[in-house]
Amino acid sequence: MTCTLRKMLRTTKARLLAAACLVLSCACGVSAQTATYKFDIGAQLGMSGYLGEANSANLFSHPGFDGELSFRYIGDTRWAIRGVFSTFGLSGDSSDMSNVLPGDASYTFSSQIYELSARGEFNFFAYGIGETYKRLRRWTPYLTIGAGFALASVSGRTYAAPTIPMGMGIKFKISERWNLGAEFTMTKTFSDHFDGPDLADLNQIKTAFYKNTDWYSRLTVGISYEFGKRCETCHYVD
């Protein structure tokens, strides 16, 4: 009887332990999911800069105003996919340069850019709030790279080209849903006309898809709001 009783007690303890583990795993799963959101929307403001024939060194020698709207799909605490619509001004003056252009010419320009891009983001740390067992942090640096398409309005003409935005930033979670961020990006354009037709091929080097093209930079700060709670289902595994 004693032996049988011990076996029954061991079996009961094992079942109770298994049930406790199941309840804890379900509770943890629900806690993790209720604190995680699928999407966020945001707005960013900052300044833009230009690199090209009329400025070969100082990114922000003639800064412009940059405004952005973004929509982000949050895949995990470490990565996300983000769509960004941006509009900003670019300007330059070749008289500020130490380089001498052919014919000792001097050029100025001002253009307005509209860009739509999709970017991937990788967080250095697991980004979130509240879920300490996941070792989440309320702040993280991140890297971003993507592809886009831009239109430039300059000198009464419109030019279009694909772009590659790439950059880095930092995020800080104010609360469960609200985030602050700062970001710096450099964007390669596959065009030499975003600074106007007069500045294309100044050095008699024919523009190609991969060289002699314009670049622009952006430095922004912004705020975003998360929404769309993930499913709070506890999955039973036998």
Steps between C-alpha positions, in 0.01 A plus 500: 500500500781732589669438167175553312426817695843641421452428131160669507648804676787522249253473210275764654793736559619450144154579366466803725845623391411448135172687551678785681756525219221509244315775686820704541591461135152609399515797738840599369381462142197718563709761684751513216233532232290761679808723522588457131346689209516432129515852355586858570449833326721801545614842389853640478643849453855609434744638248632379167834543325648446154820357351577546133667731251399812697613360837764232538572506875268662757173307523305783658663811353158598356251311720140450392183409691396134506157358592416129508208265566567133576319169541685209662428127519660369821610146423678437830684681777809505276373582151236698313401607149422868454343706224592869490363790297732803508504848357796734543700774337852483357723792403862570418745766389820401322668828602535356851725222367879498483479298176495702177240395246574500124506852358519637856121482498283549810161333549218517751183294518198428715278195464209330677515121541218250556605148594314177581716220641481161672771419755603215723604577858718294732507582873823433687301413816163331555278810501198523728370574846373295793595146396811459715533125437569586134771747609330779310650849501318830478763633258706360217724618216405360160613476139277553198528447124246481220392608155286784379390725217533878495378795296694827484349832398779736394535785248143448379567135414424169668745211523443151638740231618528195727679552831676300771455649851736369769559618852496458875295624790390456858155425646366564850172366634317769699217261592354172377383653170687829455855522363751778440771467238790675331642390165772590252479370143708535185320432172656415166297612200546342159480838330728799445211744452369553852712818512371616162596452134783754509700294750485166318829365355696818582832316484416326173458168684186340369249414769451127548257297710767439762723814491506879480156534661354724769468414869292652776493462878236545767520548876162464670326459834155350527225334698296188426196317641460121506169322439355163403548259791621155412284194568479410869441126451657242730599203282467166685764243414441139613 
